[in-house]
Coordinates of C-alpha atoms in Angstrom, one line a residue:
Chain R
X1 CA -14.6 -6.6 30.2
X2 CA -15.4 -10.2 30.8
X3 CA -15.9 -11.3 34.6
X4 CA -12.7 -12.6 36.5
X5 CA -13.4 -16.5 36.6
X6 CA -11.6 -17.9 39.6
X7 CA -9.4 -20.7 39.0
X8 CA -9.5 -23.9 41.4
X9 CA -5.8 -23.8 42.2
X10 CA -5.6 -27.1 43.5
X11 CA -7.1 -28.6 40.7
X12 CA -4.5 -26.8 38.5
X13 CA -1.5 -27.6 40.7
X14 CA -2.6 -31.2 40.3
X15 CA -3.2 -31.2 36.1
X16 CA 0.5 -29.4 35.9
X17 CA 2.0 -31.9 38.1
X18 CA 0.3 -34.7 36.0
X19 CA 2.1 -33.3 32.8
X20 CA -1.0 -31.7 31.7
X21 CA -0.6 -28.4 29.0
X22 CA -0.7 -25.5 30.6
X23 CA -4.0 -24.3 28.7
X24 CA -6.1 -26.9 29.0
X25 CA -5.2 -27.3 32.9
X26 CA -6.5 -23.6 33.1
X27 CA -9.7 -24.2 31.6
X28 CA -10.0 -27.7 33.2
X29 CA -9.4 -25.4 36.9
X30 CA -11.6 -22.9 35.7
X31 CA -14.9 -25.4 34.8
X32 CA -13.6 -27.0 38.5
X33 CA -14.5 -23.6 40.3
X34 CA -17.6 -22.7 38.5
X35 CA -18.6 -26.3 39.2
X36 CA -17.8 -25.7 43.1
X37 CA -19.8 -22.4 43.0
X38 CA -22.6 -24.2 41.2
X39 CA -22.9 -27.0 44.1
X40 CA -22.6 -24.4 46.9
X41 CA -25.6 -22.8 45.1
X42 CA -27.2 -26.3 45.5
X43 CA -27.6 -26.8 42.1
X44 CA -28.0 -30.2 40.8
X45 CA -25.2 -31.1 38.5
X46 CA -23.7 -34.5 37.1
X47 CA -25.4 -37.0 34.5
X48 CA -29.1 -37.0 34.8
X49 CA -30.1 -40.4 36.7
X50 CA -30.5 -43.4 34.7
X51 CA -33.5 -44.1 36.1
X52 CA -35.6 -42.4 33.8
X53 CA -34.4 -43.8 30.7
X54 CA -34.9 -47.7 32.2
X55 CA -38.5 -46.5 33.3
X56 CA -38.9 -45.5 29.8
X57 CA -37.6 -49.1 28.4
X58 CA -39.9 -50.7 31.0
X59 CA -42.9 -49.0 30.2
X60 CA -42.1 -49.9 26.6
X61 CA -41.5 -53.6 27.3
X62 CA -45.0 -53.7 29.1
X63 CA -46.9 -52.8 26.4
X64 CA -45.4 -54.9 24.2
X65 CA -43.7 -58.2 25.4
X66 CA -40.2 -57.6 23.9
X67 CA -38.5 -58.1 27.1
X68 CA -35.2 -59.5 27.4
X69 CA -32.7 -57.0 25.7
X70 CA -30.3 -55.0 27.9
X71 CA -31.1 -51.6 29.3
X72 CA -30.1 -48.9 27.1
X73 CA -27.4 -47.5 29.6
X74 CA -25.8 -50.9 30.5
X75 CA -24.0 -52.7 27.8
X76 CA -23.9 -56.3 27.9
X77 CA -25.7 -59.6 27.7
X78 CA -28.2 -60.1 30.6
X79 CA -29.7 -63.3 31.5
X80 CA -31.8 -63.8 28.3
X81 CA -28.6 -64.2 26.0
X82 CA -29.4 -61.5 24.1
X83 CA -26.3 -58.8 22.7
X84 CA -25.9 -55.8 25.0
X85 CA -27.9 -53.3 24.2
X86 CA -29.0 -54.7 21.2
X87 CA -33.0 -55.1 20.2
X88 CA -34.4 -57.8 18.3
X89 CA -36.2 -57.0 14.6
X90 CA -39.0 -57.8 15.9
X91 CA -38.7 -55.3 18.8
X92 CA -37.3 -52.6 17.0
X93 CA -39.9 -52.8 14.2
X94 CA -42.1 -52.8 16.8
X95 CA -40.9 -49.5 18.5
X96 CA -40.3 -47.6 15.3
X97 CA -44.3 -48.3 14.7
X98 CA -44.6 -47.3 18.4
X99 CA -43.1 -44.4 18.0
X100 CA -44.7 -43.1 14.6
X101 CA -48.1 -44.0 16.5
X102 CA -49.0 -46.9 14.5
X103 CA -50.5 -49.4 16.9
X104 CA -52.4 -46.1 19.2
X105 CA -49.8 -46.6 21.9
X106 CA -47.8 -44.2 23.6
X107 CA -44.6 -44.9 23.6
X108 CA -41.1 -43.7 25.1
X109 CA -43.4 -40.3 25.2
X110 CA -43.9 -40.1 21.7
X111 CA -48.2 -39.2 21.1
X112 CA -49.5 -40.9 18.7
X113 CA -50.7 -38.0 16.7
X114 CA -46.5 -37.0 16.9
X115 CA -45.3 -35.9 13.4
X116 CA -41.8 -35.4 15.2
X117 CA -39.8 -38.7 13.8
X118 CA -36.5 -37.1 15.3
X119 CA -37.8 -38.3 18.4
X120 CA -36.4 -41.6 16.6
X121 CA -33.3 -40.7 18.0
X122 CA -34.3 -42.3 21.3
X123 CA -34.5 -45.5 20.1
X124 CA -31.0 -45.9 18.7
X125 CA -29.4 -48.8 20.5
X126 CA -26.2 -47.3 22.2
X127 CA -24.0 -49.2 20.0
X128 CA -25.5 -47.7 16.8
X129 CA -24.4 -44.0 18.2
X130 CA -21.1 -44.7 19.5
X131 CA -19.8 -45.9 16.4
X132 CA -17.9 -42.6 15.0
X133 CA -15.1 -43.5 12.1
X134 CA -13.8 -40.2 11.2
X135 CA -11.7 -38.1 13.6
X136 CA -13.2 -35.2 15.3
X137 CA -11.5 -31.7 13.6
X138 CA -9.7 -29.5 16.4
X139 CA -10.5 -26.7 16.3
X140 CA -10.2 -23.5 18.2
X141 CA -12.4 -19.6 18.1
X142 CA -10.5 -17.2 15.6
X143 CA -10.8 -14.4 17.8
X144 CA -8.7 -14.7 20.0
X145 CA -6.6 -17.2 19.2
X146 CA -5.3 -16.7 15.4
X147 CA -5.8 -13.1 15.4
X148 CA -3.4 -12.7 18.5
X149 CA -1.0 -14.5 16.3
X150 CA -1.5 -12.8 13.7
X151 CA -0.9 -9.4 15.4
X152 CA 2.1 -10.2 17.5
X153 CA 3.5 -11.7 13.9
X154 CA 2.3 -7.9 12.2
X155 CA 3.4 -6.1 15.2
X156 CA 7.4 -8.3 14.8
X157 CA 7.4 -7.4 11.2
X158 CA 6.5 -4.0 11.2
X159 CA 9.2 -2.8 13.9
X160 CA 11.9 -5.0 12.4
X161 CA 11.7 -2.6 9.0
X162 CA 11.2 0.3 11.1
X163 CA 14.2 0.0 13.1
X164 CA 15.8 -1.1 9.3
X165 CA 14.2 1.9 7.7
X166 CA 15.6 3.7 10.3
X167 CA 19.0 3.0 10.4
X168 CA 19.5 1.8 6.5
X169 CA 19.0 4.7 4.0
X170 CA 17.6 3.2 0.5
X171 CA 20.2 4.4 -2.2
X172 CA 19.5 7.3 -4.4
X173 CA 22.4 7.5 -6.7
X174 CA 22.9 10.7 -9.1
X175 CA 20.5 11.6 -11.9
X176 CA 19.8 9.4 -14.4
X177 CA 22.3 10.1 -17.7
X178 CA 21.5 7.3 -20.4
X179 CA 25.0 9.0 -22.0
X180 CA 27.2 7.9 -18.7
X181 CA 27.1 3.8 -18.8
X182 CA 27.9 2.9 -15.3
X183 CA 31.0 0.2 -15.1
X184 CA 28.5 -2.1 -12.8
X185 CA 25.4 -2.5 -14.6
X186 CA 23.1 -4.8 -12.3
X187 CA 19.1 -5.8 -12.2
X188 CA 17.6 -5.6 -8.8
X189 CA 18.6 -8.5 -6.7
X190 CA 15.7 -11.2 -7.6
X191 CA 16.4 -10.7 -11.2
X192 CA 20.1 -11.2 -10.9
X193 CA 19.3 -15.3 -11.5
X194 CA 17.8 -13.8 -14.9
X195 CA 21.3 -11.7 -15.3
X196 CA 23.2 -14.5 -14.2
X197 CA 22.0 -16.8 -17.3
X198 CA 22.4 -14.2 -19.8
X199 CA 26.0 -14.6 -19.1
X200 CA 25.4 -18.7 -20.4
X201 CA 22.4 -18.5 -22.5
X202 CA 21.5 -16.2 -25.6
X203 CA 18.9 -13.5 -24.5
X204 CA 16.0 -14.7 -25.6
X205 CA 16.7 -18.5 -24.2
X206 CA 17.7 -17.0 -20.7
X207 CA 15.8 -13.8 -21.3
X208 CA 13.0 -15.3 -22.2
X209 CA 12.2 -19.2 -23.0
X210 CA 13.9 -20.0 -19.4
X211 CA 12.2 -18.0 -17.1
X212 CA 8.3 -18.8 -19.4
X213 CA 9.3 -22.4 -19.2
X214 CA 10.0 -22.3 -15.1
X215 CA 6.9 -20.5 -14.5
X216 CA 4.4 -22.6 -16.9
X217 CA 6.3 -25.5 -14.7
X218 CA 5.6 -23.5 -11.6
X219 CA 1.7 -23.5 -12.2
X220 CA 1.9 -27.0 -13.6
X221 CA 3.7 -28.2 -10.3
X222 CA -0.3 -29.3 -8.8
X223 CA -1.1 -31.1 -11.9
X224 CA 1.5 -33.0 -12.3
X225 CA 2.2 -34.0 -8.9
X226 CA -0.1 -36.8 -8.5
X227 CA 1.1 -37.9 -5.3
X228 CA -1.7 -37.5 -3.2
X229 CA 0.3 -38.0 -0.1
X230 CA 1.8 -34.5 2.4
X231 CA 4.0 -36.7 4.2
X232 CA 7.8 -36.0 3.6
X233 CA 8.8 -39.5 3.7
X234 CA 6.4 -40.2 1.0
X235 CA 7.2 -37.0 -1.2
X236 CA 11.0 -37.6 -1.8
X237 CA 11.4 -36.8 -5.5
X238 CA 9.2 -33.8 -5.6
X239 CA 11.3 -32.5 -2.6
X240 CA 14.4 -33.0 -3.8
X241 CA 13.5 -31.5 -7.2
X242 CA 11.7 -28.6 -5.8
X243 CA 15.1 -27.8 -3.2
X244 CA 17.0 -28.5 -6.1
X245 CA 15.2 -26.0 -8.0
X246 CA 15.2 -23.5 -5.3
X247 CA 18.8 -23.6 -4.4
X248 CA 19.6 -23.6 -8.1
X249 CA 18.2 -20.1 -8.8
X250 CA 19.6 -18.9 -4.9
X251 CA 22.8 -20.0 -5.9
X252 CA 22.9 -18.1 -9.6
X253 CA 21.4 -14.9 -7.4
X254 CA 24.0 -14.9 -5.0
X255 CA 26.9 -15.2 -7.3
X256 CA 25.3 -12.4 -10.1
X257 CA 24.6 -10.2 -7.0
X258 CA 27.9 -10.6 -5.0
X259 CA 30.4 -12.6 -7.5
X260 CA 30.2 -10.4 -10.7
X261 CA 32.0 -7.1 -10.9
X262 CA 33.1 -4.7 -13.5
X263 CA 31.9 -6.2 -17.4
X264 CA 30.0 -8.4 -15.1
X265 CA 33.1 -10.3 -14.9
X266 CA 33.6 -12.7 -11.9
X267 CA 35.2 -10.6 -8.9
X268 CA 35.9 -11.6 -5.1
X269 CA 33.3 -9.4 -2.9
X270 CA 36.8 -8.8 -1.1
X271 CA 38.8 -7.3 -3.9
X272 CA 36.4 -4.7 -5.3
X273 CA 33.8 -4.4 -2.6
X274 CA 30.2 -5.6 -3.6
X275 CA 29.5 -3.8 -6.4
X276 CA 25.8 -4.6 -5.8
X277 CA 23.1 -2.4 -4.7
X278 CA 19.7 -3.0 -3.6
Chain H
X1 CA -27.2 21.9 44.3
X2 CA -24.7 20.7 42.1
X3 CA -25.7 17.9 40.0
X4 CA -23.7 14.4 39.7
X5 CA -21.6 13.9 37.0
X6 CA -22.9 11.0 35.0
X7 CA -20.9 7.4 35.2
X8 CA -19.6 6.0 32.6
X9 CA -21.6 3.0 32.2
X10 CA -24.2 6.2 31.7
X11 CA -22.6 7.8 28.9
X12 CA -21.3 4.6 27.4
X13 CA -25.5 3.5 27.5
X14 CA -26.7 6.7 25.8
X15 CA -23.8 6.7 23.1
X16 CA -24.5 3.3 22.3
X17 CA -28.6 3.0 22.6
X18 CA -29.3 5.5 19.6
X19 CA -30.2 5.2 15.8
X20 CA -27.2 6.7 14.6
X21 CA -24.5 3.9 16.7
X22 CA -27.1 1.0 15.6
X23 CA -26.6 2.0 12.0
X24 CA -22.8 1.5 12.1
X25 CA -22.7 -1.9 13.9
X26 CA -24.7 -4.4 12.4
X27 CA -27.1 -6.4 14.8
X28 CA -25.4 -8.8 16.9
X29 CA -21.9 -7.0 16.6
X30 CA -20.0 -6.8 19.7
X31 CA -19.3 -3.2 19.2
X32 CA -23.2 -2.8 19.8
X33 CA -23.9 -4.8 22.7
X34 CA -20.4 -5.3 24.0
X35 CA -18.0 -8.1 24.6
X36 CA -18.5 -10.8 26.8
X37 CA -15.8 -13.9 27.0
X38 CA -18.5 -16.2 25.3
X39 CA -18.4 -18.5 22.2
X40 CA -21.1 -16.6 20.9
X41 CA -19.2 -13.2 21.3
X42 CA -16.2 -15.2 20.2
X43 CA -17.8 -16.1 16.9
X44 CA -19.0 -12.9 16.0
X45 CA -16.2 -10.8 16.8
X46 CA -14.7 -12.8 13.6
X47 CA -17.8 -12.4 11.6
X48 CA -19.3 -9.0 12.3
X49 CA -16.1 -7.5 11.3
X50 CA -14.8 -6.3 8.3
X51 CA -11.3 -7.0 8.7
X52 CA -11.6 -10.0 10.3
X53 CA -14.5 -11.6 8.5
X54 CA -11.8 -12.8 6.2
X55 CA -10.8 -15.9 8.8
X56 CA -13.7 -18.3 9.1
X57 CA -15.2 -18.0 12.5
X58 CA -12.8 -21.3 13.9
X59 CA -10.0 -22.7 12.3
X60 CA -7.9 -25.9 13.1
X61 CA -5.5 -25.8 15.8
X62 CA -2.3 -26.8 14.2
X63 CA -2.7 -23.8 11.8
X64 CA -2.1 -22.2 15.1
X65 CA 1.4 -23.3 15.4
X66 CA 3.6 -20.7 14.3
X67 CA 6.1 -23.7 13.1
X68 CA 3.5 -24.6 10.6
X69 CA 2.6 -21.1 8.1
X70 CA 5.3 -19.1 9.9
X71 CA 2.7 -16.4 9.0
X72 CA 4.1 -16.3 5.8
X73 CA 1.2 -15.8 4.0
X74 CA -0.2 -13.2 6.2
X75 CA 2.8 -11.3 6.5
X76 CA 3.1 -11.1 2.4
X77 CA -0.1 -9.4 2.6
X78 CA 1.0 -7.1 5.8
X79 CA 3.8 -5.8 3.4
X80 CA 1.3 -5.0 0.5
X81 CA -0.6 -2.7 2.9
X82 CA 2.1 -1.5 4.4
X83 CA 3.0 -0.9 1.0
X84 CA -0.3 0.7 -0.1
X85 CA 0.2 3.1 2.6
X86 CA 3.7 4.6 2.7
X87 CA 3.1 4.4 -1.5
X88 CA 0.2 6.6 -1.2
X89 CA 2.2 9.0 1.0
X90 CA 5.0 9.0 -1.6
X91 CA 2.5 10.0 -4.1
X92 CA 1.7 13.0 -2.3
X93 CA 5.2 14.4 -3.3
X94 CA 6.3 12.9 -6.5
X95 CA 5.3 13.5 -10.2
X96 CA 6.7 11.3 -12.9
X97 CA 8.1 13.4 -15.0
X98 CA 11.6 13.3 -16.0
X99 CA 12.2 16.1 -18.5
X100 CA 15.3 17.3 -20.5
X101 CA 16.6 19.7 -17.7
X102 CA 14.2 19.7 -15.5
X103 CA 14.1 15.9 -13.9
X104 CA 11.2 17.0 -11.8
X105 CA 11.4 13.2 -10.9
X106 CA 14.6 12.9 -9.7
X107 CA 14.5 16.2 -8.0
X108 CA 11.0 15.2 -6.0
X109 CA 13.5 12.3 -4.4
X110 CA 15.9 14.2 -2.8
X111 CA 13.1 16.6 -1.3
X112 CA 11.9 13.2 0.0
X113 CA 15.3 12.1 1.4
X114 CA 15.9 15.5 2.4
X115 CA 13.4 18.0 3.5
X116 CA 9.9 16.2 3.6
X117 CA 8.9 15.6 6.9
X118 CA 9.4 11.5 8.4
X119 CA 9.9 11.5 4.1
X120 CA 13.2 9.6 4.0
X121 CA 11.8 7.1 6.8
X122 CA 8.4 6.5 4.6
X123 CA 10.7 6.3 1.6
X124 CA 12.7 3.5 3.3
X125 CA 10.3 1.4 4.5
X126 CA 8.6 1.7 1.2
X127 CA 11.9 0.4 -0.1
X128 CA 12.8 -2.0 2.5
X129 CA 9.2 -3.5 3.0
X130 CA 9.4 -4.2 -1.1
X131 CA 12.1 -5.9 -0.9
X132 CA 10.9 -8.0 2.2
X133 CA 7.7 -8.9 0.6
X134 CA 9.2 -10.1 -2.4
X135 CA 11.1 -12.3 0.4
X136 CA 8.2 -13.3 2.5
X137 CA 6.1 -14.2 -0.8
X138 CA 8.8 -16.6 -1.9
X139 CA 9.5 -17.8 1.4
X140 CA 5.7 -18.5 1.0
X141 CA 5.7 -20.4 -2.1
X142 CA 8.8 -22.8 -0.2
X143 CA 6.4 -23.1 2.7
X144 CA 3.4 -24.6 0.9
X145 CA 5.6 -26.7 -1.7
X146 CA 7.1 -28.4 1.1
X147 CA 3.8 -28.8 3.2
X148 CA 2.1 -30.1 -0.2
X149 CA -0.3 -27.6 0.5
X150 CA -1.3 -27.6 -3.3
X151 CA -2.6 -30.5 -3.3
X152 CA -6.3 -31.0 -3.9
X153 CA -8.7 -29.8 -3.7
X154 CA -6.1 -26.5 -4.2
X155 CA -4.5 -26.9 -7.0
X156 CA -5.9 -23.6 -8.7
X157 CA -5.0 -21.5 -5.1
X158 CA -1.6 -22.5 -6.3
X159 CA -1.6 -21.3 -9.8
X160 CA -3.1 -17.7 -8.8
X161 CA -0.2 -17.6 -5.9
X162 CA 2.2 -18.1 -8.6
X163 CA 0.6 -15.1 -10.6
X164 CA 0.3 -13.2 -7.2
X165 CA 4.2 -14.0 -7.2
X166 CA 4.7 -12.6 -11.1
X167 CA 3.0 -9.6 -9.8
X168 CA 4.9 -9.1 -6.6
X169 CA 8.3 -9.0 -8.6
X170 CA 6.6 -7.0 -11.3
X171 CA 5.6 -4.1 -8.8
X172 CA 8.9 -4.2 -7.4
X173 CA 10.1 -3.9 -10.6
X174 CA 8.1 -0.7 -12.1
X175 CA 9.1 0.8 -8.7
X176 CA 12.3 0.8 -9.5
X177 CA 12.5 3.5 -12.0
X178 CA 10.9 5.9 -9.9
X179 CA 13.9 7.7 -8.4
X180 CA 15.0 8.4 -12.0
X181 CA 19.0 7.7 -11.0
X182 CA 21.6 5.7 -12.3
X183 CA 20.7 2.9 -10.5
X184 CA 17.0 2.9 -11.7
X185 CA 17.8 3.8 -15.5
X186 CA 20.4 0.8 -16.1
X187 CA 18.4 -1.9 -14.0
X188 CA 15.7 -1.5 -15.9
X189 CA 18.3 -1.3 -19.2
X190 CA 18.7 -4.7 -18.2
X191 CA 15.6 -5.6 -17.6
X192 CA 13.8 -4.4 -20.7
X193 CA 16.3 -5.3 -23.0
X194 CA 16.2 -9.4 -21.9
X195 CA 12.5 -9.0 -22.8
X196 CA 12.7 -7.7 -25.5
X197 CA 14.0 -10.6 -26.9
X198 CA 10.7 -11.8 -26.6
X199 CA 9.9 -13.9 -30.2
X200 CA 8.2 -12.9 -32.5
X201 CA 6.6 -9.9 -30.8
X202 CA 10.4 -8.8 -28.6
X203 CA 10.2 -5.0 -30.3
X204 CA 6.6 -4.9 -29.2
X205 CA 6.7 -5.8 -26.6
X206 CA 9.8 -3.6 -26.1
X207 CA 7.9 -0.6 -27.5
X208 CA 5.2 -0.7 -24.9
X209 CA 7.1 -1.4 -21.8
X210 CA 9.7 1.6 -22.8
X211 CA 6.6 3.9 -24.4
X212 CA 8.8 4.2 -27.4
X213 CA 12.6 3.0 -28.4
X214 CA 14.3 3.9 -25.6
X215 CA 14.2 4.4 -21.8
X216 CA 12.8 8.2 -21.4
X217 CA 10.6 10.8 -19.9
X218 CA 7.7 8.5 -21.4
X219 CA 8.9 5.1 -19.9
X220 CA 8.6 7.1 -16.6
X221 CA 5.3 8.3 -16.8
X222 CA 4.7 4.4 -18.3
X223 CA 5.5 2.5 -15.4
X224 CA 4.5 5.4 -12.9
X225 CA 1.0 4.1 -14.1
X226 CA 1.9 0.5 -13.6
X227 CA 3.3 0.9 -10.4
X228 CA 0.7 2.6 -8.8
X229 CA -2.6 1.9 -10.3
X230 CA -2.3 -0.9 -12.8
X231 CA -0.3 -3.6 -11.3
X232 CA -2.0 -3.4 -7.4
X233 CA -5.5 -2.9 -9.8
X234 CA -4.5 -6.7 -10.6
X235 CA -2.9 -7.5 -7.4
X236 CA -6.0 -6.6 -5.4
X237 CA -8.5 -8.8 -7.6
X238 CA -6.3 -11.8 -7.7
X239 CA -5.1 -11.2 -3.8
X240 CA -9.4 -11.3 -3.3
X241 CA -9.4 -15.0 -5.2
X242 CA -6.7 -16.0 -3.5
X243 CA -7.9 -15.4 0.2
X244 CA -11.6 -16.4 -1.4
X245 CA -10.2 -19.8 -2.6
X246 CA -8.7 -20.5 0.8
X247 CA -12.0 -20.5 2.7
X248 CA -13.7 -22.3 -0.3
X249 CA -11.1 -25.1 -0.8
X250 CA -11.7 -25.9 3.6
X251 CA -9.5 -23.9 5.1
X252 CA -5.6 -23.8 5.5
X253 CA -4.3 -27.5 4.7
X254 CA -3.6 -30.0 7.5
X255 CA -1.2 -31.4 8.9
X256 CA 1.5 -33.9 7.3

């Protein structure tokens, strides 16, 4: 069992009031306590002081006589007219050799004997590192978040067909007699489209050629869509044929499940009862 | 002097810290070192599980939103286990065999329905959970179409959800011989018959579905087979690609 994390109540009123989610004002009241406990403890928290970075930058310009660019943590042009944050080539060449130990100095504590080049990193202007194109991805931990989904959505479904499976017996007619033709003669209920066309079609064309032909079409749906755009608005054709494809076969279930009747002629549900069983 | 009962925290240590425990849960498994509320422990309690190792360890937030998969998907596959496991218990009491005069098949279903203990319940949901999975995996197929979740870099995913769909109706379809009544025997009339208009092969084709030229005891035992060890056989593999394909092709798709 994790350890109860205290919220900061105030801090949550406040995010609530402020039209902040519910979730993330939680979490944003929970760092807000640990962060209280941590300063009672006397520990030292907030950004590191910039001091230490300009030292750095000072040190650097000492040794070699750049001078004149911004310090790292400020952006914008100081007095020598040179872009925020921004080195010259010459400097930068410079502090790349610094840094690899080409001239013997030390710089920006990179030895000279350093093989570690990632200590580079330090010498990115600002700018250079701030300038991120693509979105970040959103993403949350699996456990707990999907799976709780999942199982609530498991957990929905599985009592729905008890309760069903309880109440609804599934229909066991009498024995099989291949002598006794029944006067409804019905396919299970998502092959009644099938049924339905026979009534139209000769058997092999709705027996056979129809449904190959919808399927191939099914699988081919991805290659011949070239649309490389999700959006609705953007999609119209493809979703019109795909409803219209949809309610089609919906439509030609319905009426061979409910419509047809004795000689899968067409009956009212209302005259003869359903004549339909699943 | 009586001697104190061990805590909990005692027994829970010594069943835990021993050979035998460390052998069942892997290094680093939070069934081994317990759970604490940590991204770490978050992460592995998605990978250091077999049941859930099938998610990634994060996934994007709007796949969160019920409104987006309406757990379709996941629900489709619910039903097949759900399926699995009420079949299996079926199978305990049934034989396919259908006889002149005996209908050992036919009789077998009304001991279910009947006398078989929770039998007729297990025998509904077997029926009712078919019927909604063929529902859900539809539903499904509308759900992707319409969030052009095929598109690429999925484009194949699609193709084996459409056979995963082929084979959802198909064992729905062998199933429904089983009870050996006349609702089974003249559905599947139906059924057999349009394909066996099949061209050029439609009495072959006719010939192996049936196990001979008409609907009998060998048609029974046929799609018995089918029903229960072929078609889920198949299902299983291409249900493996399916779920494999998802991880490989970046996840679920995003947002419109």
């Amino acid at each position: 069992m994790a350890e109860e994390v205290q919220i900061d109540q105030e801090v949550y009123d406040r995010l609530i009031a402020a039209g902040t989610s519910e979730r993330i004002a939680r979490a944003k009241a929970k760092a807000a306590s640990v962060r209280k406990a941590k300063i009672a403890e006397g520990a030292n928290l907030g950004p590191r002081p910039a001091e230490q970075a300009t030292k750095a930058l000072e040190e650097f310009r000492s040794s070699h006589g750049g001078g004149g660019t911004a310090v790292a943590t400020k952006a914008g042009a100081d007095e020598a007219g040179n872009g925020g944050g921004r080195l010259t080539p010459e400097e930068r060449s410079a502090r790349v050799a610094a840094s690899l130990g080409g001239n013997g100095n030390t710089s920006i504590g990179v030895p000279t004997s350093s093989q570690h080049t990632h200590r580079l990193l330090a010498l990115v202007p600002p700018a250079g590192i701030q300038q991120v194109q693509s979105k970040q991805m959103d993403k949350v931990y699996t456990w707990p978040h999907l799976l709780l989904v999942e199982f609530v959505a498991l957990l929905a479904m599985g009592s729905l067909l008890l309760i069903v499976s309880f109440f609804l017996d599934a229909p066991l007619g009498s024995l099989a007699n291949p002598n006794q033709v029944p006067a409804i003669n019905k396919a299970p209920w998502y092959f009644m489209g099938l049924q339905e066309l026979l009534r139209y079609f000769h058997p092999m064309v709705a027996g056979v050629t129809l449904p190959g032909v919808a399927v191939v079409m099914l699988m081919a749906i991805p290659y011949l869509d070239k649309n490389p755009s999700a959006r609705p608005e953007n999609r119209k054709v493809a979703n019109m044929a795909f409803t219209f494809f949809l309610t089609f076969w919906t439509v030609l279930v319905i009426i061979g499940s409910f419509l047809r009747g004795a000689g899968y002629e067409w009956v009212w549900p209302w005259t003869q009862g359903l004549g339909f069983t699943l | 002097m009586a001697r104190k009962p061990p805590s909990f925290s005692d027994v829970k240590t010594n069943v835990q810290d021993n050979v035998i425990w460390k052998s069942i849960f892997r290094p680093g498994s939070i069934y081994r070192k317990g759970y604490r509320d940590t991204s770490r422990d978050r992460a592995l309690a998605a990978m250091n599980n077999v049941l859930y190792h099938l998610h990634p360890v994060k996934v994007k937030r709007h796949g969160l939103k019920l409104t987006y998969t309406y757990c379709l998907g996941g629900l489709s596959f619910f039903l097949f286990i759900l399926l699995t496991i009420t079949g299996i218990f079926l199978m305990f009491f049934y034989t396919p065999a259908a006889g002149a005069g005996t209908e050992i098949a036919y009789a077998n279903m009304r001991d279910i329905s009947a006398s078989i203990t929770f039998g007729n319940l297990v025998r509904n949901l077997h029926r009712w959970g078919a019927h909604a999975m063929v529902f859900t995996v539809f539903l499904h197929m509308a759900r992707v179409f319409y969030h052009g979740a095929y598109k690429p870099p999925r484009e194949f995913n699609w193709v084996v959800g459409v056979i995963l769909l082929l084979l959802t109706l198909l064992l729905s379809f062998t199933g429904y011989l089983l009870p050996w009544d006349q609702l089974a025997l003249w559905a599947v009339t139906v059924g057999t018959n349009m394909m066996g208009y099949t061209p050029v092969f439609g009495d072959q084709v006719q010939f192996v579905l049936l196990g001979g030229v008409s609907i009998g005891p060998n048609t029974l035992l046929r799609w018995y087979v089918l029903h229960v060890l072929f078609i889920p056989f198949v299902t299983v593999i291409f249900l493996a690609v399916h779920f494999w394909r998802i991880r490989k092709d970046g996840g679920i798709s995003g947002p419109l």
